[in-house]
XYZ file of C-alpha atoms in Angstrom:
777
model
C -29.346 -6.738 95.455
C -30.195 -10.299 94.610
C -27.974 -11.642 91.808
C -28.351 -15.042 90.226
C -26.078 -15.906 87.395
C -27.324 -17.970 84.453
C -26.064 -19.282 81.199
C -26.501 -16.975 78.197
C -27.599 -18.227 74.737
C -24.942 -17.006 72.234
C -26.424 -14.175 70.187
C -29.769 -14.521 72.007
C -31.603 -12.670 74.681
C -30.198 -13.954 77.982
C -32.477 -16.022 80.213
C -32.329 -13.419 82.934
C -35.312 -11.583 84.503
C -34.942 -8.124 86.116
C -37.505 -6.528 88.419
C -37.333 -3.321 90.486
C -38.928 -2.046 93.707
C -38.092 0.789 96.097
C -36.838 -1.601 98.801
C -36.670 -5.315 99.478
C -40.133 -5.180 101.073
C -42.410 -5.924 98.192
C -46.099 -5.175 98.807
C -48.128 -8.372 99.419
C -50.343 -7.652 96.379
C -47.330 -7.946 94.062
C -45.622 -10.992 95.590
C -47.650 -13.586 93.765
C -47.101 -11.748 90.473
C -43.334 -11.683 91.165
C -43.358 -15.453 91.811
C -45.115 -16.090 88.559
C -42.020 -15.027 86.579
C -39.798 -17.453 88.415
C -42.231 -20.313 88.492
C -43.175 -20.257 84.808
C -39.601 -19.716 83.602
C -37.553 -22.227 85.571
C -34.520 -22.008 83.254
C -34.244 -18.248 83.835
C -32.061 -16.489 86.423
C -33.639 -13.681 88.396
C -32.229 -10.358 89.539
C -34.021 -8.088 91.845
C -33.010 -4.365 92.144
C -33.872 -1.810 94.835
C -33.617 2.006 94.546
C -30.291 1.823 96.379
C -28.971 -0.803 93.886
C -29.930 1.324 90.939
C -28.283 4.503 92.403
C -25.009 2.564 92.820
C -25.307 0.941 89.417
C -25.735 4.275 87.613
C -22.926 5.876 89.631
C -20.518 3.085 88.819
C -21.463 2.318 85.267
C -22.813 5.638 83.936
C -21.385 8.536 86.043
C -22.020 10.986 83.148
C -25.744 10.296 83.447
C -25.935 10.955 87.223
C -27.016 14.626 86.827
C -29.847 13.473 84.560
C -30.773 10.570 86.805
C -30.793 12.672 90.036
C -32.414 15.590 88.331
C -35.802 13.822 87.808
C -38.527 15.037 90.114
C -40.584 11.881 89.570
C -39.073 8.662 90.995
C -40.619 6.672 88.147
C -38.458 8.573 85.676
C -35.316 7.188 87.463
C -36.867 3.682 87.264
C -37.467 4.206 83.507
C -33.907 5.252 82.931
C -32.585 2.397 85.073
C -34.408 -0.284 83.087
C -32.982 0.891 79.830
C -29.448 0.998 81.305
C -29.776 -2.427 82.905
C -30.881 -4.064 79.627
C -28.188 -2.214 77.740
C -25.574 -3.594 80.112
C -26.801 -7.070 81.044
C -29.551 -7.925 78.592
C -32.401 -10.157 79.592
C -36.068 -9.419 80.382
C -37.399 -6.502 82.363
C -40.970 -6.745 83.789
C -42.807 -4.323 86.129
C -44.055 -5.848 89.352
C -47.666 -5.411 88.390
C -47.114 -7.844 85.518
C -48.221 -11.509 85.819
C -46.533 -14.190 83.756
C -49.172 -16.654 82.398
C -46.909 -19.033 80.452
C -43.139 -19.479 79.680
C -41.825 -16.607 77.658
C -39.201 -18.489 75.600
C -41.401 -18.313 72.558
C -41.421 -14.504 72.736
C -37.617 -14.245 72.798
C -36.424 -16.965 70.322
C -34.724 -15.404 67.282
C -35.188 -11.834 68.431
C -32.716 -9.289 69.733
C -35.010 -6.657 71.290
C -38.728 -7.097 72.138
C -41.226 -4.545 73.166
C -45.029 -4.672 73.224
C -47.837 -2.334 72.076
C -50.318 -1.037 74.613
C -54.013 -1.742 73.856
C -55.393 0.159 70.922
C -57.840 1.929 73.211
C -54.995 3.753 74.959
C -54.350 5.605 71.700
C -57.682 7.280 72.253
C -56.763 8.689 75.692
C -56.486 12.444 75.998
C -52.625 12.708 76.311
C -52.060 10.360 73.324
C -54.522 12.268 71.160
C -52.873 15.529 72.057
C -49.523 14.212 70.885
C -50.866 12.466 67.812
C -49.788 9.004 68.923
C -52.116 6.456 67.460
C -50.107 3.589 68.927
C -48.000 3.441 72.115
C -45.027 1.230 72.937
C -44.941 0.346 76.593
C -41.724 -0.025 78.650
C -43.333 -2.217 81.342
C -42.014 -5.329 79.561
C -38.753 -5.214 77.609
C -36.355 -7.907 76.466
C -33.006 -7.365 74.850
C -29.556 -8.742 74.132
C -26.753 -6.798 75.896
C -25.469 -3.753 74.022
C -28.333 -3.517 71.554
C -27.830 -0.327 69.526
C -31.376 0.824 70.109
C -30.528 1.660 73.714
C -27.828 4.186 72.741
C -30.336 5.756 70.305
C -32.959 5.902 73.080
C -30.553 7.389 75.609
C -29.718 10.198 73.232
C -33.461 11.037 72.919
C -33.804 10.694 76.694
C -31.095 13.249 77.426
C -32.679 15.651 74.978
C -36.035 15.220 76.657
C -34.777 15.422 80.276
C -36.603 18.771 80.955
C -40.073 17.611 79.780
C -42.626 18.274 82.418
C -44.534 14.975 81.825
C -42.713 11.820 82.707
C -44.464 10.076 79.821
C -42.502 12.337 77.427
C -39.300 12.493 79.446
C -38.607 8.760 80.007
C -41.845 6.781 79.540
C -44.040 5.296 76.857
C -44.255 8.491 74.665
C -40.443 8.884 74.568
C -40.087 5.149 73.771
C -42.604 5.330 70.978
C -41.008 8.361 69.369
C -37.535 6.862 69.676
C -38.648 3.703 67.963
C -40.340 5.727 65.122
C -36.952 7.368 64.459
C -34.866 4.242 64.729
C -33.412 2.594 61.636
C -31.948 -0.630 62.990
C -32.070 -3.643 60.686
C -31.336 -7.349 60.722
C -29.669 -8.278 64.036
C -30.302 -4.776 65.374
C -34.002 -4.756 64.659
C -36.779 -4.174 67.324
C -39.652 -6.597 67.424
C -42.943 -4.903 68.368
C -45.506 -7.419 69.729
C -49.289 -6.993 69.351
C -51.245 -6.050 72.500
C -52.910 -9.435 72.900
C -49.523 -11.095 73.796
C -48.492 -8.791 76.645
C -51.131 -6.156 77.193
C -54.470 -7.887 76.615
C -56.402 -5.619 78.973
C -56.752 -1.873 79.179
C -56.336 0.416 82.137
C -60.063 0.889 82.275
C -60.596 -2.979 82.293
C -58.405 -3.121 85.427
C -59.587 -0.078 87.251
C -63.317 -0.682 86.553
C -63.169 -4.240 87.897
C -64.036 -5.765 84.621
C -61.407 -8.491 85.197
C -63.621 -9.729 88.047
C -65.713 -11.308 85.267
C -64.125 -14.774 84.619
C -65.636 -15.001 81.121
C -63.969 -11.760 80.076
C -60.690 -12.719 81.814
C -60.596 -16.065 80.028
C -61.334 -14.601 76.621
C -58.733 -11.810 76.650
C -55.893 -13.940 78.087
C -56.153 -16.944 75.761
C -53.138 -15.889 73.684
C -51.340 -13.868 76.318
C -47.915 -14.676 77.648
C -48.451 -12.191 80.443
C -50.923 -9.614 81.596
C -50.252 -6.108 82.847
C -52.558 -4.836 85.533
C -51.774 -1.116 85.192
C -51.550 -0.586 88.924
C -49.788 2.776 88.367
C -48.248 3.028 91.830
C -46.410 6.152 90.726
C -49.562 8.197 89.947
C -52.642 6.402 91.419
C -53.658 6.621 95.068
C -54.384 3.220 96.476
C -52.729 1.284 93.668
C -51.121 -1.966 94.482
C -53.925 -3.186 96.643
C -55.080 -6.033 94.418
C -57.883 -6.575 91.899
C -60.542 -3.874 91.826
C -64.147 -4.834 92.424
C -66.673 -3.907 89.709
C -67.815 -0.343 89.663
C -70.953 -1.243 87.767
C -73.102 -4.382 88.153
C -75.942 -5.446 85.892
C -79.090 -5.929 87.893
C -82.867 -6.280 87.275
C -85.458 -5.231 89.840
C -88.961 -6.721 90.040
C -91.665 -5.822 92.577
C -94.485 -8.310 92.983
C -96.451 -6.333 95.542
C -99.746 -4.644 94.684
C -99.250 -0.923 94.119
C -101.118 0.005 97.334
C -98.939 -2.267 99.394
C -95.549 -0.939 98.285
C -94.153 0.615 101.358
C -90.470 1.571 101.692
C -87.962 -1.022 102.739
C -87.164 -0.826 106.464
C -84.544 1.856 107.129
C -81.485 0.359 108.826
C -78.229 1.508 110.082
C -75.453 1.923 107.454
C -74.191 -1.579 107.957
C -77.027 -3.752 109.342
C -76.340 -7.119 110.817
C -76.564 -9.940 108.352
C -77.209 -13.456 109.731
C -75.689 -16.105 107.441
C -77.685 -19.349 107.905
C -76.066 -22.751 107.393
C -77.757 -26.007 108.034
C -75.842 -29.285 108.083
C -76.637 -32.864 108.905
C -75.445 -34.764 111.961
C -74.114 -37.673 109.885
C -71.538 -35.639 108.002
C -68.141 -37.286 108.514
C -67.661 -37.566 104.776
C -68.315 -33.818 104.332
C -66.285 -32.612 107.328
C -63.612 -31.074 105.078
C -66.160 -29.184 102.953
C -67.691 -27.747 106.148
C -64.340 -26.157 107.000
C -64.259 -24.301 103.691
C -67.822 -23.022 104.081
C -67.085 -21.696 107.598
C -63.751 -20.308 106.480
C -65.469 -18.568 103.598
C -67.714 -16.797 106.121
C -64.741 -15.888 108.287
C -63.000 -14.223 105.337
C -65.958 -12.013 104.299
C -65.191 -8.288 104.008
C -68.557 -7.233 105.267
C -67.914 -6.520 108.966
C -71.359 -6.726 110.694
C -72.244 -10.361 110.256
C -72.923 -13.565 112.112
C -73.048 -17.270 111.127
C -75.882 -19.330 112.610
C -75.205 -23.128 112.134
C -78.089 -25.573 112.745
C -77.065 -29.190 112.975
C -79.530 -32.033 113.523
C -77.133 -34.229 115.470
C -75.235 -34.471 118.706
C -71.522 -33.674 119.002
C -69.186 -36.610 118.707
C -67.494 -37.428 122.031
C -64.029 -36.712 120.596
C -62.814 -34.325 117.887
C -66.263 -33.391 116.529
C -65.661 -32.213 112.885
C -68.097 -29.338 113.035
C -66.709 -27.953 116.231
C -63.170 -28.417 114.922
C -64.077 -26.468 111.796
C -65.501 -23.636 113.889
C -62.312 -23.492 115.990
C -60.111 -23.564 112.926
C -61.887 -20.563 111.347
C -61.041 -18.448 114.412
C -64.129 -16.297 113.917
C -65.964 -15.179 117.094
C -69.343 -14.441 115.537
C -70.358 -18.022 114.885
C -73.234 -19.647 116.793
C -73.887 -23.395 116.738
C -77.354 -24.752 117.494
C -77.822 -28.501 117.737
C -81.352 -29.840 117.417
C -82.795 -33.339 117.801
C -83.207 -35.153 114.528
C -86.898 -35.651 114.971
C -89.143 -38.674 114.624
C -89.283 -38.840 110.787
C -87.152 -41.431 108.957
C -84.093 -39.587 107.777
C -84.420 -36.919 110.418
C -85.767 -33.357 109.965
C -86.131 -31.979 106.437
C -83.884 -29.267 105.063
C -86.890 -26.951 105.038
C -87.536 -27.481 108.836
C -83.817 -26.937 109.581
C -83.765 -23.689 107.551
C -86.769 -22.378 109.439
C -85.160 -23.046 112.783
C -82.063 -21.066 111.496
C -84.246 -18.146 110.504
C -86.007 -18.205 113.867
C -82.613 -17.876 115.697
C -81.138 -15.182 113.434
C -80.440 -11.821 115.137
C -79.844 -9.887 111.959
C -82.052 -7.511 110.123
C -81.089 -9.566 107.008
C -80.590 -13.284 106.529
C -78.413 -14.949 103.966
C -78.514 -18.642 102.870
C -75.020 -20.167 103.410
C -74.727 -23.684 102.166
C -72.270 -26.031 103.871
C -70.439 -27.303 100.772
C -69.816 -24.393 98.437
C -67.185 -21.608 97.966
C -67.896 -17.920 98.461
C -65.853 -14.947 97.286
C -64.734 -12.744 100.254
C -66.870 -9.802 99.054
C -70.096 -11.803 98.521
C -71.948 -10.222 101.422
C -70.486 -6.696 100.781
C -71.488 -6.657 97.104
C -74.999 -8.232 97.617
C -75.809 -5.876 100.449
C -74.592 -2.885 98.424
C -76.786 -3.816 95.435
C -79.809 -4.570 97.641
C -79.571 -1.082 99.236
C -78.966 0.638 95.936
C -82.099 -0.980 94.496
C -84.267 -0.382 97.532
C -85.073 -4.079 97.474
C -86.025 -6.456 100.200
C -84.281 -9.458 98.653
C -81.264 -9.986 96.483
C -80.316 -13.033 94.378
C -77.513 -13.878 91.945
C -78.757 -14.287 88.367
C -75.690 -16.405 87.434
C -73.052 -18.240 89.495
C -70.105 -20.498 88.881
C -70.607 -24.339 88.788
C -67.412 -26.462 89.292
C -66.877 -30.165 88.896
C -63.492 -30.734 90.602
C -63.128 -34.405 89.714
C -63.751 -33.704 85.970
C -61.791 -30.523 85.327
C -64.919 -28.715 84.288
C -66.112 -25.210 85.196
C -69.145 -23.262 83.952
C -70.842 -20.012 84.316
C -74.501 -20.970 84.821
C -77.510 -19.997 82.774
C -79.488 -16.896 83.857
C -82.193 -17.651 86.503
C -82.852 -17.056 90.188
C -80.230 -19.048 92.106
C -82.002 -19.782 95.339
C -78.873 -20.683 97.261
C -77.622 -17.086 96.852
C -80.547 -15.494 98.675
C -80.017 -12.427 100.854
C -83.285 -11.166 102.295
C -84.812 -8.854 104.800
C -85.724 -11.168 107.708
C -89.192 -9.588 108.162
C -90.000 -10.359 104.561
C -88.768 -13.962 104.595
C -91.391 -16.639 103.832
C -91.349 -19.939 105.649
C -89.571 -22.863 104.039
C -91.798 -25.829 103.182
C -90.913 -29.082 104.902
C -89.115 -30.597 101.835
C -85.882 -32.649 101.767
C -84.685 -30.944 98.592
C -85.835 -28.028 96.509
C -87.140 -26.416 99.626
C -85.787 -22.940 98.711
C -87.500 -22.729 95.340
C -90.982 -22.030 96.750
C -89.425 -19.348 99.014
C -88.060 -17.449 96.072
C -91.316 -17.799 94.163
C -93.172 -16.344 97.086
C -90.710 -13.446 97.424
C -91.203 -12.672 93.695
C -94.994 -12.381 94.380
C -94.677 -10.406 97.653
C -91.541 -8.333 97.711
C -89.199 -6.082 95.755
C -86.398 -8.341 94.525
C -83.165 -7.485 92.824
C -81.336 -10.038 90.656
C -77.596 -9.068 90.181
C -75.128 -10.485 87.687
C -71.831 -11.190 89.437
C -71.312 -14.948 89.063
C -67.877 -15.008 90.716
C -69.370 -14.318 94.125
C -70.638 -17.910 94.513
C -69.087 -21.126 93.279
C -71.464 -24.091 93.459
C -69.463 -27.261 93.669
C -70.485 -30.689 92.225
C -68.709 -33.133 94.454
C -70.845 -36.261 94.240
C -72.501 -35.878 97.577
C -74.981 -33.109 96.408
C -78.766 -33.319 97.018
C -79.388 -33.504 93.217
C -78.315 -36.223 90.713
C -75.565 -36.239 88.112
C -78.177 -35.775 85.335
C -79.380 -32.627 86.973
C -75.874 -31.075 86.880
C -75.259 -32.271 83.332
C -78.336 -30.289 82.223
C -76.775 -27.223 83.925
C -73.589 -27.854 81.997
C -75.423 -27.914 78.720
C -77.404 -24.781 79.589
C -74.420 -22.799 80.842
C -73.614 -19.336 79.395
C -69.889 -20.248 79.368
C -68.108 -23.521 79.708
C -64.419 -24.239 80.439
C -62.756 -27.635 80.415
C -59.209 -28.990 80.456
C -56.483 -26.395 80.149
C -58.889 -23.407 80.032
C -60.679 -24.704 83.118
C -57.392 -24.822 84.924
C -56.478 -21.292 83.764
C -59.747 -19.783 84.995
C -59.465 -21.697 88.247
C -55.949 -20.363 88.781
C -57.301 -16.864 88.425
C -60.119 -17.610 90.879
C -57.572 -19.104 93.282
C -56.318 -15.652 93.962
C -59.386 -15.200 96.082
C -60.632 -18.764 96.803
C -59.013 -21.928 98.234
C -59.497 -23.732 94.937
C -56.729 -26.427 95.130
C -57.220 -27.284 98.897
C -60.974 -27.649 98.222
C -60.279 -29.887 95.171
C -58.197 -32.247 97.228
C -61.009 -32.583 99.752
C -63.931 -32.758 97.342
C -62.284 -35.199 94.861
C -59.700 -37.290 96.781
C -58.255 -40.619 95.502
C -60.023 -43.396 97.486
C -57.791 -44.423 100.386
C -57.994 -48.112 99.532
C -56.670 -47.471 96.052
C -54.287 -44.640 96.827
C -51.010 -46.709 96.847
C -52.081 -48.519 93.638
C -53.223 -45.455 91.711
C -50.811 -42.597 92.641
C -48.169 -41.891 90.077
C -44.878 -40.434 91.442
C -41.994 -38.734 89.719
C -38.677 -39.285 91.599
C -36.281 -36.406 90.871
C -32.582 -36.345 91.776
C -30.008 -33.657 90.846
C -26.582 -35.415 90.722
C -22.996 -34.245 90.763
C -19.948 -36.573 91.167
C -22.421 -39.196 92.204
C -20.921 -42.406 90.705
C -19.901 -43.850 94.184
C -23.478 -43.359 95.471
C -25.616 -44.384 92.504
C -25.492 -48.234 92.850
C -26.915 -47.953 96.402
C -29.378 -45.277 95.233
C -30.784 -47.587 92.531
C -30.793 -50.574 94.926
C -32.894 -48.691 97.465
C -35.206 -47.369 94.800
C -35.728 -50.906 93.606
C -36.790 -52.001 97.069
C -39.661 -49.495 97.307
C -43.006 -51.354 97.727
C -44.620 -48.940 95.168
C -45.566 -50.325 91.812
C -42.492 -49.469 89.623
C -44.628 -48.908 86.551
C -46.302 -46.022 88.523
C -42.842 -44.531 89.230
C -40.904 -42.261 86.833
C -37.361 -41.077 87.329
C -35.622 -37.807 86.408
C -31.977 -36.876 86.836
C -30.079 -33.654 86.110
C -26.336 -34.013 86.056
C -24.090 -31.005 86.257
C -20.439 -30.090 86.919
C -19.350 -33.719 87.516
C -15.787 -34.759 87.006
C -16.304 -38.501 87.609
C -18.364 -39.484 84.582
C -21.758 -39.420 86.371
C -23.710 -38.563 83.161
C -22.112 -41.425 81.235
C -22.783 -43.914 84.092
C -26.429 -43.042 84.118
C -26.697 -42.938 80.302
C -25.351 -46.544 80.134
C -28.109 -47.714 82.463
C -30.999 -45.881 80.826
C -32.192 -48.946 78.818
C -32.477 -51.107 81.948
C -34.129 -48.298 83.953
C -36.706 -47.710 81.173
C -37.625 -51.379 81.235
C -38.503 -51.178 84.940
C -39.922 -47.723 85.463
C -42.649 -45.798 83.716
C -40.464 -43.152 82.348
C -36.839 -41.999 82.760
C -35.454 -38.547 81.921
C -31.728 -37.627 81.934
C -30.821 -33.986 81.617
C -27.461 -32.229 81.755
C -26.541 -28.699 82.669
C -23.274 -27.298 84.052
C -23.242 -24.291 86.395
C -19.492 -23.976 86.772
C -19.610 -24.364 90.576
C -16.599 -26.064 92.073
C -16.057 -24.862 95.646
C -12.671 -25.568 97.124
C -13.660 -25.993 100.745
C -16.277 -27.995 102.594
C -19.788 -27.653 101.150
C -21.294 -26.725 104.492
C -19.106 -23.609 104.871
C -21.402 -20.515 105.574
C -19.630 -18.264 103.083
C -20.618 -20.445 100.117
C -24.090 -21.458 101.205
C -25.892 -18.674 99.232
C -24.131 -19.679 95.963
C -24.309 -23.408 96.599
C -27.974 -23.442 97.367
C -28.679 -21.007 94.556
C -27.170 -23.431 92.102
C -29.003 -26.348 93.652
C -32.324 -24.493 93.470
C -31.754 -23.678 89.807
C -30.874 -27.307 89.103
C -34.014 -28.478 90.878
C -36.254 -26.068 88.947
C -34.622 -26.978 85.660
C -35.035 -30.712 86.350
C -38.717 -30.127 87.379
C -39.349 -28.161 84.188
C -37.811 -30.889 81.993
C -39.174 -33.996 83.632
C -42.703 -33.381 85.076
C -45.531 -34.560 82.995
C -48.870 -35.872 84.396
C -47.654 -37.410 87.642
C -49.628 -36.946 90.934
C -46.579 -36.489 93.112
C -42.895 -35.501 93.019
C -40.450 -37.194 95.385
C -37.189 -35.344 95.688
C -34.493 -37.857 96.680
C -30.827 -37.275 97.324
C -28.332 -39.563 95.596
C -26.244 -40.126 98.716
C -28.878 -41.658 100.978
C -27.574 -44.979 102.274
C -30.748 -46.430 103.788
C -34.512 -46.041 104.078
C -37.381 -48.471 104.507
C -39.129 -50.031 101.545
C -42.382 -48.426 102.599
C -40.862 -44.910 102.634
C -43.059 -43.683 99.791
C -46.138 -45.458 101.019
C -45.795 -43.813 104.450
C -45.156 -40.356 103.005
C -48.251 -40.704 100.808
C -50.314 -41.988 103.713
C -49.578 -38.796 105.609
C -52.171 -37.174 103.337
C -50.267 -33.786 103.216
C -49.255 -31.677 100.221
C -45.643 -31.388 101.446
C -44.002 -33.931 103.771
C -40.465 -34.967 104.796
C -39.106 -37.791 106.960
C -36.441 -37.290 109.605
C -32.945 -37.513 107.976
C -30.128 -38.823 110.171
C -26.489 -39.835 109.882
C -25.527 -43.453 110.352
C -24.852 -42.831 114.033
C -28.407 -41.549 114.480
C -27.687 -37.827 114.788
C -29.986 -35.459 112.882
C -28.438 -34.636 109.514
C -30.989 -32.366 107.746
C -31.119 -29.091 109.617
C -33.247 -27.497 106.925
C -36.295 -29.325 108.284
C -37.253 -27.222 111.276
C -39.997 -25.450 113.183
C -39.253 -21.911 114.384
C -39.566 -21.149 118.130
C -39.893 -17.388 117.526
C -38.797 -14.760 115.122
C -35.487 -15.323 113.272
C -32.638 -13.244 114.661
C -31.524 -10.738 111.962
C -27.972 -11.174 113.170
C -28.028 -14.573 111.612
C -28.570 -13.241 108.078
C -25.542 -14.235 105.975
C -25.602 -13.208 102.280
C -29.270 -12.465 102.620
C -30.316 -15.903 104.027
C -30.781 -17.010 107.625
C -27.946 -19.268 108.861
C -28.359 -19.488 112.574
C -26.023 -21.675 114.719
C -27.423 -25.181 115.178
C -30.569 -25.049 117.320
C -30.768 -21.345 117.639
C -34.463 -20.472 117.387
C -35.224 -23.750 115.559
C -36.488 -27.183 116.573
C -35.501 -30.131 114.397
C -37.418 -33.377 113.905
C -35.353 -35.203 116.570
C -37.066 -32.943 119.207
C -40.543 -34.307 118.422
C -40.077 -37.863 119.495
C -43.432 -39.593 119.932
C -45.416 -37.339 117.668
C -46.641 -38.765 114.372
C -46.631 -35.618 112.297
C -45.703 -31.947 112.992
C -45.968 -28.757 110.959
C -42.723 -27.226 109.816
C -41.479 -23.813 108.727
C -38.565 -25.185 106.613
C -37.853 -28.467 104.844
C -34.877 -30.225 103.489
C -34.575 -32.060 100.209
C -33.024 -35.390 101.123
C -36.407 -37.053 100.787
C -39.186 -34.501 100.074
C -42.630 -35.393 98.839
C -44.582 -32.572 97.092
C -48.055 -32.795 95.405
C -47.314 -32.209 91.804
C -50.172 -29.753 91.345
C -48.426 -27.353 93.781
C -45.446 -27.313 91.438
C -47.767 -26.763 88.526
C -49.323 -23.888 90.378
C -45.940 -22.154 90.650
C -44.304 -23.665 93.801
C -40.556 -23.797 93.028
C -37.169 -23.661 94.812
C -36.368 -19.933 95.081
C -32.836 -19.400 93.759
C -32.916 -16.011 95.491
C -33.606 -14.925 99.073
C -37.379 -15.306 99.607
C -37.923 -13.478 102.937
C -34.573 -14.745 104.128
C -34.837 -18.313 102.864
C -33.610 -20.068 99.736
C -33.959 -23.378 97.964
C -35.887 -26.070 99.990
C -36.383 -23.743 102.921
C -37.669 -21.073 100.518
C -40.009 -23.638 98.985
C -41.600 -24.126 102.402
C -42.049 -20.403 102.898
C -43.409 -19.960 99.368
C -45.785 -22.872 99.898
C -47.142 -21.148 103.103
C -47.741 -18.016 101.044
C -49.806 -20.173 98.733
C -51.828 -21.632 101.605
C -50.050 -24.965 101.941
C -48.224 -26.207 105.072
C -45.146 -28.382 105.072
C -45.125 -31.370 107.518
C -42.532 -33.631 109.042
C -42.728 -37.291 110.166
C -40.408 -37.590 113.160
C -40.873 -41.441 113.271
C -39.913 -42.094 109.691
C -36.147 -42.100 109.212
C -33.832 -42.000 106.215
C -30.051 -42.308 106.577
C -27.589 -40.066 104.862
C -24.039 -41.158 104.244
C -21.325 -39.629 106.348
C -19.271 -36.916 104.679
C-alpha cells in the first residue's frame, strides 16, 4: 500500500486522494488517468490501495463487517464497501481509476463536508433505473468527505440490510447510495452536497461506449465546466473494458457515383484486408522539415491497419552523412517502408508535385493507394477506419469531409468546413487518375475526375487527419486564414490547449509543436524565460553562495524568475529570504517565496536507505507544491539545489542549447567524484532484491551507469535524473509531469519524474561534459 501523509485543513475535506485496483499492476489504459489526479492537484497526498490492502484494513478496523465483506459474490461490491469505510476513517477524495481529472478540485471541496455527484440525466431512463423508480442516480465513482461524517454510518446501516440483494447496484452501488441519501436527514456541517452531472459526469455510458467522445467538438462542448470526466469503463461487468477510448460505431458518410448507369460494375473483390500503399512524396532540399518527416513516417508505423506499405518518393540524393530521411525511416523501426530516390529533372525547381505523385502511384504494390503527406499528423486508426467505410459503401475512393487544422505557433485549432479534402484520399489503384504536372493544387483535379468516373464515399471523422499550418506549407497564410473563418468549429487559447491535450492521447502533439514552431536558435538565449525553483530547509549557510552563483549566470536576469519553498527549517531560512525579497525583485523578473512544514526531522544521515522513501516523498511533495505556486507563463523550469558550491556562468545557456525537454549536467563533489547517483542509465532490468520500501535502491553502480562513465560523449539518454540542476520544458509540467511522491514503477521523486516523462513520450538526457559542484556533507 502506498501511503503519503499530508496536512489536513481543520474542519475541511482532507487533501488526500484514494484510488483502488486489484494489484499494484495498473492497466496501461488507466495509468495516464491516474497521473491526472496527482498532476492537477499538487497540494494533495495520494494513497493507493490494492485488494490485499483493503482486506487487511477491513479486518483490522471493522472486524464485525468481515462476514458481509467476504460474503459478496461480486468483487466490485467489496470495492464499494471499502471506499465508504476508507472515507469514513480517513476522509479525503475517492476516484475510480477510469476517472480523469481535468482541473484542480479544490473548488469542489471548499466549504463542504461530503460531496457526491449525479449521474447524467439519461441514466435515469435506463431499464434498471426505471424499474426501481429512480429518476436520478447518485454515483459512488467520485466521493469526497471529512473523516467520520455521519452519513457513512447511515449508509453502512442500509448496506448491511441490503447485503443479500442479488444486484450489486442495490447491494452496495449507485442505487443503494441514492436511496440512502433520500432517507438521510443531515443538516449544517453534516449535510451532503450533490453536484450536477456537468461537473463530474458530463458524458453518458452510451457516449463512451459508442465512440462519441472521438468527436473533438462534442468532447470540448461537454467538458467545458467539468472538473473531471468519468469514462464508464465498467471493468467489473463489461468484457474488454479498460482498453482505452472506443472508436465510433456509426460514422456519417455520403456516397456519390459519377459513372453512367451502364458502366457501374462492382468494385474489385479483394481479400479481407487488401494491401494499402501509402504514398509520400518529399523534396530533396528538406533539412528544415526533417523533424516533420519523422512524425509523418512514425504516424504510418503506428497505424492499426496491418496490411500496409509506405512508398516514399524523394527527388534528391542522400546526404553523405546522417541523411534526415533515412534517419527518420530507421527511427520508425517499420519494415514495410520503401524509399525511391529520383533525379530532380531539368525544370527549374525540380520535378512538380504532380510528377512525383505519379511516380509513387506507379511503384505502389497495393490494391489501394492512400495519399500520405510528409508534414501532417495521422490518427493511428486512419487507414483502418477509411478502409472500413470504403468497403461498407462499396466505393472505389474514400475522402474525409472534414479534418482538423492546427496552427501550432498561434495556439489555434479548427475543425474544417465540409468539402472533399484531397490530402485524405484513399482510392482503388486501378481507378486512380493521373496527377497533372502542377507544383501545388495537383490533387484537386484528381478528386474532381474521381467524382465524375467512380463511386466515392465522403466520411465525417475529422480526428483521423490533422493538417498542420507550420509556415512552410505550399499555400499562403491568407489561404489558411480563409479556412479558419470557414471552419465548423474553432478553438483558441485555453480551449485549444484543452482539445489538443485530449488529442495528445493518440497523437504526438507536443513533440510536433516543438519541431514545427521552435524558437529561432539565434534568439533562443535572449527570448527564453526560465523559472528557477529551489526547495530550501536549513539553508542559511548555503544561500549567499547560491545567490552569488545565480547572479553570475549569463542569462538576462529580467528573463529569470525565482521561486522558493521553505519548510521545516530551524535556522531562520524563511526570514533570511524574506529580508532579501526587495533586492531580488529589483533584479529578477518575479520572485515567489512559499512556506510549508512537513514535520520531517530525521535523526540520522539523510542518505540512510531506511528513510529514503519518506525523505524523497517529502521532497517530491515540496517540489510539486512549489511548482504549483510559482509557475506562470515561463518557457522552462530550472530546478536548482541550494547547496551547490560552483557551476559555470553559462550553465543555463548550455542546458538550453542541448535542445532537449529534460536535461541535467553531471554533478560532482569538490574532489571530482560523482555526487548525484540519481542520474543514471540502466544496463538491464532492475534487480527486485534492491526494492526497499517500494523503491529501487541498488548499491552504487549495480545495474546503473552514471554520467562519469560517459566521458567524451556530448549528450546521453538517461533512465533517471537527479534534481541538483535539472532543466525541464515548462509545458511538460503543464501537461502533468510532476515528481511522484509515491512509487511510480519502483521510482520516486526526480527518478520517478524521468520514468513518468518516458510514459509521456519524452526522454531525459545528461550532459557528461557540463559539471556542477555540490558541497561536501
